Amino acid sequence: MFEEFKKFILRGNVVDLAVAVIIGAAFNQIVNSMVSDVITPLVGLIGGSHDFSGIKIGPVGIGKFINAVLNFLIVSSVVFFGIIKPMKKLNEIAAKKEAAKQQTEQQPTIPEDVKLLREILEELKKQKV
């Protein structure tokens, strides 16, 4: 039973998942700091206030909901424009480099003796004409 557990733990998928969770947690702090320390104060400068928790419609307090929606929109835009778009561009550049590399690798190099034989063949064809 211990061997089976050891085999499960040492599989690549489990280790990759653990690393992804750890990096995701650390990255969450970066995104939250970007939102709370940079973006939200800018929204507060433009809109006058960045805390809408006091807004009520009658007895229903919708301010916290508005804060949550704005926070979601800010976080998702930071992730999209700060991470997704640049990563997509980097992947496109890497794919172009890889395609160019594969194309050069696929072109066979012709040995010098074969080139010389082809030139001789061309000259013989010219002499027959």
Coordinates of C-alpha atoms in Angstrom, one line a residue:
M1 CA 0.0 0.0 0.0
F2 CA 2.9 2.4 0.8
E3 CA 4.5 1.6 -2.6
E4 CA 1.3 2.5 -4.4
F5 CA 1.0 5.8 -2.5
K6 CA 4.7 6.6 -3.2
K7 CA 4.0 5.8 -6.9
F8 CA 1.0 8.1 -6.9
I9 CA 2.9 11.0 -5.2
L10 CA 5.9 10.8 -7.5
R11 CA 3.8 10.9 -10.7
G12 CA 4.5 14.0 -12.7
N13 CA 0.9 15.2 -12.6
V14 CA 0.7 15.4 -8.9
V15 CA 4.0 17.3 -8.6
D16 CA 3.0 19.7 -11.5
L17 CA -0.3 20.3 -9.8
A18 CA 1.3 21.1 -6.5
V19 CA 3.7 23.5 -8.1
A20 CA 0.9 25.2 -10.0
V21 CA -1.1 25.7 -6.7
I22 CA 1.9 27.2 -4.9
I23 CA 2.7 29.5 -7.8
G24 CA -1.0 30.4 -8.1
A25 CA -1.2 31.3 -4.4
A26 CA 1.9 33.5 -4.7
F27 CA 0.6 35.1 -7.9
N28 CA -2.7 35.8 -6.2
Q29 CA -0.8 38.2 -3.8
I30 CA 0.7 40.0 -6.8
V31 CA -2.7 40.5 -8.5
N32 CA -4.4 41.6 -5.3
S33 CA -1.6 44.1 -4.6
M34 CA -1.9 45.4 -8.1
V35 CA -5.6 45.9 -7.7
S36 CA -5.7 47.3 -4.2
D37 CA -2.6 49.4 -4.3
V38 CA -2.5 50.6 -7.9
I39 CA -5.8 50.2 -9.8
T40 CA -8.4 50.9 -7.1
P41 CA -6.8 54.2 -6.0
L42 CA -6.8 55.3 -9.6
V43 CA -10.5 54.4 -9.9
G44 CA -11.0 56.4 -6.7
L45 CA -9.3 59.4 -8.2
I46 CA -11.4 59.3 -11.3
G47 CA -14.7 58.3 -9.7
G48 CA -14.3 60.2 -6.5
S49 CA -14.6 57.1 -4.3
H50 CA -13.4 53.5 -4.5
D51 CA -15.6 52.2 -1.7
F52 CA -19.3 51.9 -2.5
S53 CA -20.3 49.8 0.5
G54 CA -22.5 52.5 1.9
I55 CA -24.8 52.6 -1.1
K56 CA -28.3 51.4 -0.3
I57 CA -31.6 51.2 -2.3
G58 CA -34.2 51.4 0.5
P59 CA -33.3 48.8 3.0
V60 CA -31.2 46.8 0.6
G61 CA -27.5 47.5 0.8
I62 CA -26.0 46.9 -2.7
G63 CA -22.8 48.7 -2.2
K64 CA -20.8 45.6 -1.2
F65 CA -22.1 43.9 -4.3
I66 CA -21.0 46.8 -6.4
N67 CA -17.6 46.6 -4.8
A68 CA -17.3 42.9 -5.5
V69 CA -18.3 43.4 -9.1
L70 CA -15.8 46.2 -9.6
N71 CA -13.1 44.2 -7.9
F72 CA -13.8 41.2 -10.2
L73 CA -13.8 43.5 -13.3
I74 CA -10.5 45.1 -12.2
V75 CA -8.8 41.7 -11.3
S76 CA -10.0 40.1 -14.6
S77 CA -8.8 43.0 -16.7
V78 CA -5.4 43.0 -14.9
V79 CA -5.0 39.3 -15.5
F80 CA -6.2 39.5 -19.1
F81 CA -4.1 42.6 -20.2
G82 CA -1.2 42.0 -17.9
I83 CA -0.8 38.2 -18.3
I84 CA -2.9 36.6 -21.0
K85 CA -2.2 39.0 -23.8
P86 CA 1.6 39.2 -23.2
M87 CA 1.8 35.4 -22.8
K88 CA -0.2 34.9 -26.1
K89 CA 2.2 37.3 -27.9
L90 CA 5.3 35.4 -26.4
N91 CA 3.8 32.1 -27.5
E92 CA 3.2 33.4 -31.0
I93 CA 6.8 34.6 -31.2
A94 CA 8.1 31.2 -29.9
A95 CA 5.9 29.3 -32.4
K96 CA 7.3 31.4 -35.3
K97 CA 10.8 30.7 -34.2
E98 CA 10.1 27.0 -33.9
A99 CA 8.5 26.9 -37.3
A100 CA 11.5 28.7 -38.8
K101 CA 13.8 26.2 -37.1
Q102 CA 11.9 23.2 -38.3
Q103 CA 11.8 24.6 -41.8
T104 CA 15.6 25.0 -41.9
E105 CA 16.0 21.5 -40.4
Q106 CA 13.8 20.0 -43.1
Q107 CA 15.7 21.4 -46.0
P108 CA 18.3 18.8 -46.8
T109 CA 21.9 19.9 -47.3
I110 CA 23.2 18.7 -50.6
P111 CA 26.7 17.3 -50.5
E112 CA 29.3 19.0 -52.6
D113 CA 29.9 16.0 -54.9
V114 CA 26.2 15.8 -55.7
K115 CA 26.2 19.5 -56.6
L116 CA 29.2 19.0 -58.8
L117 CA 27.5 16.0 -60.6
R118 CA 24.4 18.1 -61.2
E119 CA 26.5 20.9 -62.7
I120 CA 28.3 18.3 -65.0
L121 CA 24.9 16.9 -66.0
E122 CA 23.6 20.4 -66.9
E123 CA 26.7 21.1 -69.0
L124 CA 26.3 17.8 -70.9
K125 CA 22.6 18.7 -71.5
K126 CA 23.7 22.0 -73.0
Q127 CA 26.3 20.3 -75.2
K128 CA 23.7 18.0 -76.7
V129 CA 21.4 20.9 -77.8

